[in-house]
Amino acid sequence: MANDSEQDVAAEEPAGEGDVETELSRDMSLFDITFIGVGAMIGAGVFALTGFAAGIAGPALTAAFILNGFVAMFTAVSYAELGAAFPEAGGGYLWVKEALVDPNGFYAGWMSWFAHAVACSLYAVTFGTFFVHFVEILNLAHFPAFGFGLHFYEKLLAVLMISAFAYINFRGAEETGKAGVIVTAIKVVILGLFVGFGIWATLQQPNWTSKFLNSPSFAPGGWMGIVGAMGFTYIAFEGYEIIVQSGEEVVNPGKNVPKAVFYSMYIVVPIYVLVAFAAIGGIEITPQLISGTAIPDTASPSLPTWEALGYMGELGIISAAGQFVPYGAPLLLFAGLAATMSALNATVYSSSRVSFAMGRDRALPGIFDSIHSDKRTPHWAILISAVLIALMAVALPIESVAASADIMFILLFVQVNWTLIRMRQTHPDLPRTYTVPFMPWPPLIGIVLQVFLTPFLLLELGLQPGLTGENSHGFVALVTTAVWMLLGLGIYYSYSKQQEAEQLEEETPTVVSPEPTTSGENQIVVPIANPENAEQLMRTAIDLAKDEETYPNGEILVMSVVTVPQQTPISEGREFVEDEPDMLDDAMEIARDADVPVSGTIRIGHDVAQAILNTVEQYDSEAVLMGWKGQHKSQRRDIILGSNVDKVAQDAPCDVMVERVAPDATGEVDRILIPTAGGPHADLAAKIADSVAYTQEAEVDIIYVVEPAADESERTNGREIVDDTVATFREGISVTGEVIEGQDIVDTVIDQSAGYDLVVVGATREGLLEQLVFGAIPEQIGRQAQNTVIMAKRHLDITSRLRRWL
C-alpha cells in the first residue's frame, strides 16, 4: 500500500528537469473534515434514535451518551493513528487488508460497505417519516391517501430520496464544503434552541429532579438498559470512519486527520447529552400529547417521560420540541430533514467509495471499479450501493436498520483496533505523525467494550416500550447480519480470493516518490488551461525568468489540472490525463527553445484553484502567472474574474499575475503602458514591465491620471510617483512618464492605451468591503482594453483578511 502522509506527491515515475509529473492535489482543510465528521454524527441518528434510546435506558440515556463517547474514543484513537499514516480512500478496509490475514480484509470492506448502506437506509426512512409529518403539520396534505397507508408513503419517499442522491453522486455534484458547513451549522443551531428551551422548561417544573431520579429510578432498565441504549445509538458516533474516507484529499493529513477525529468527538458528545436531558426533562405528559402520538390511549399522565419518548420513537424529540420550543415541531422537523439529506449524501458517497475500493482490489467484480467516461464517477458502485440501500429501507423497520448498522460498525471497529496492534509489529517504520499512547491497552479496551455492547443491544431492543413479544427487532437485525456475512463468505471463496491472488502476481511492489523537480526559488508557476493563450503566457514567463534582476536564476513550472468529482478518489484521475502531457510539452518546448529551465506537473484534484495553490505551497514558488479570458463580470457577487482566478489571486502565498491575451497578440512587444498610482502592487507592475522591455527592447510609457480640477499638491504627488517609477527602470530602456488629465481614470487609460502592445497595471483596493480581486480600476481596464493586459498583485505576506482590507 503506497502512503505519503507528509507530502502531496504521488507520481508514477521519477521526473527530472523538463519532465512532466502527475500529482494528486489535496483540497480539504482541517475545518472541512472536522465538519464532515460533525455533520455525519449529528445526522439522522440524534433525531431518530433519541426517543427509542430513552425508552431503553430511561433518564440514564444521558449517562449512556457519555459512556458511548468514552467507548468510541478507544476506537477513535486507532482511526487517528491509521488515518494519518494511510491517508487513502477506503479507510478501515484498506488497513485491515494490509495487516490481517484473509479473509479479514475482505470482511472489513464487506461489512463497511453494508454498514454505510444500512446507515444510509436509516437516514432515508427517517427522511420519509419526517417529511410526511412535516407536510401534515403545515396542512399541505393529509396522509394516508389514495388507498395507501402512512407506512407506504414513508417508504416511497425514502426510495425517492435514495434515488435522488444516487443520481446527484453519479452526476458528480456535491454538497460543497461551504454548503456542508451551513447545513451542519443549521442543525447545531436548531438543536441548541431545543436544548436551551428544553432546559428552561425543565427548570420551570416543580420537583423536576423526580423525572430523573424517581421515575421510578434514574436507570429503570438497570445497567443492562444503559448498555443496550449505548449499543443502539453507537451508530451516531461513527463519524470518524467518514473522516478517514477522505484522507487522500486532506491537506497535511498526518496532522489534520487526527485533529479532526478528536475535535468532532469533543463537539458531538456534549450535544447528545444535552439533547437527551432537554427531551426527558422538558416534556410533559398531557392528554393532547397522548392522543396525538403513538403513546397508548390507556396511558396515564403519570407515565414517565422517558417511557413516552420510547413509545413515540423516531418522533420523540420532535413531539417534545412541539411542547416547549416556539414552532418547535416544524423547526425540529426542518432540522431533521436537513440532517437526513446531508447524511444521505455523505453515506451514499462513502458506501460507494468502499465498494469502489473493493472493486479496484478485485475483492468485488470489476464492474465496481468502473468510472464513467463523461461524469468521471464510479457509476456502477453508486448504482449498486443505491439498490442495496433501497432494499434495506423498504424491507426493514427503522429499529432493525439501526441495529444492523450498529452490529456491522462494531465488528469493523473491532478489526480496526486489532489492526492497530498488529501494525505496530508488522509496520514498525510506518511514518506515524500521531501515535496512540499506552499501547496496546487502548485498542484492546476498545475491542472488549464493543464486543460487550453487542448482545445487550440485541436484547434490549425487545424490552423497549411497544416493541416486546413478536416484534423482536434485535432478532431481525441479527438475522440480517448473519445473512450478509454468509453471503460475503460465499463471494470471497468463490470469487475474491482467486482474483486477489492474480492481482498480487501482476503487481510490482516498487513505490517511487520523487523529489520535486524544481527548487521553488524564483520559480514562476504557469497554469495552462487554454492552448490558445499558452504561447503568450509562456513568452511573458520567459521574459520574467530570463531577467536576473526580477527573478534571478528564474525557472518555470508549467502545470495543468485534471479535475474529478468528489465521488471519485483523486488517485483514479490518472485515467483522464489523456492529452494533458502533450499540451504541457508544447508549452515547455517554448521555454526550452529560449534556454530557460522548465519542468511540468499535472495535478489531479477536485478543485482547479486549490490544485494551483497546493502546487505553489508545495514548491514554495515565487510567482504564479495565470491566463484570463476577460469575460464580463459574473452575475454572482462572490465571483469577479472567475472562481479559479479569484481564489488564487486572493489566497496565493506569492506574487500573482493575471494576463488577458489580446485576440491579435503576436507575442512581440514594442510598446508598454503602465498606469500607476504608486504602492507595492504598482512597483511589481513596473518590475514586470521592466523585465519584458529589457528582453524585447520595448519602449515604456508611465502615466498618472488626475482630474481636471485636481489641485497642485495632487499633481505634484503624481509627478513624484511617476518620477520614482521611471527611476526603477534599468539603463538602456526607453522610458517616459507624465501626469495626464481625465474625468474618468479607466476611460482615460483605455484611450491612452491605443497603439500599445501591452498594458501592465498593479492591484488597487478602492473600498474596504468591495468584492474586488485586483481593484475596480485594474479589472475594468482588463475587461475593456483592446490590447494584452497584465494585472499584478504583490505578495505582502498578510494572512488576516481584516488586515488585507485595511
Short mmCIF file of N, CA and C in Angstrom, two decimals, residues 34 89 119 231 399 406 471 479-480 534 619 652 706 711:
data_model
loop_
_atom_site.label_atom_id
_atom_site.label_comp_id
_atom_site.label_asym_id
_atom_site.label_seq_id
_atom_site.Cartn_x
_atom_site.Cartn_y
_atom_site.Cartn_z
N THR A 34 -13.31 18.28 9.79
CA THR A 34 -13.95 18.28 11.12
C THR A 34 -15.45 18.38 10.96
N ALA A 89 -8.43 6.67 0.18
CA ALA A 89 -9.84 6.31 0.09
C ALA A 89 -9.98 4.83 0.38
N ALA A 119 -26.79 2.32 7.23
CA ALA A 119 -26.92 3.63 7.86
C ALA A 119 -27.64 4.60 6.93
N GLY A 231 -25.43 0.55 22.79
CA GLY A 231 -25.28 -0.20 21.55
C GLY A 231 -26.22 0.30 20.47
N GLU A 399 -35.90 0.42 13.52
CA GLU A 399 -35.11 -0.07 14.65
C GLU A 399 -34.15 -1.16 14.20
N ASP A 406 -25.37 -0.87 13.53
CA ASP A 406 -24.56 -0.88 14.75
C ASP A 406 -23.69 -2.13 14.82
N ASN A 471 -42.42 -8.56 18.05
CA ASN A 471 -41.72 -7.51 17.34
C ASN A 471 -40.26 -7.42 17.81
N VAL A 479 -30.46 -11.64 12.25
CA VAL A 479 -30.62 -12.48 11.06
C VAL A 479 -30.08 -11.76 9.83
N THR A 480 -30.40 -10.47 9.70
CA THR A 480 -29.89 -9.68 8.57
C THR A 480 -28.37 -9.69 8.52
N ALA A 534 -1.59 29.79 -24.42
CA ALA A 534 -0.43 29.18 -23.77
C ALA A 534 0.87 29.82 -24.23
N TYR A 619 5.99 23.77 -3.63
CA TYR A 619 7.31 24.12 -4.16
C TYR A 619 7.79 25.49 -3.69
N ALA A 652 -3.07 33.06 -2.83
CA ALA A 652 -1.73 32.53 -3.15
C ALA A 652 -0.67 33.20 -2.29
N VAL A 706 -4.98 62.40 -13.27
CA VAL A 706 -5.63 63.28 -12.30
C VAL A 706 -6.85 63.91 -12.95
N ASP A 711 -5.93 69.78 -7.54
CA ASP A 711 -5.09 70.89 -7.10
C ASP A 711 -3.61 70.58 -7.36
#
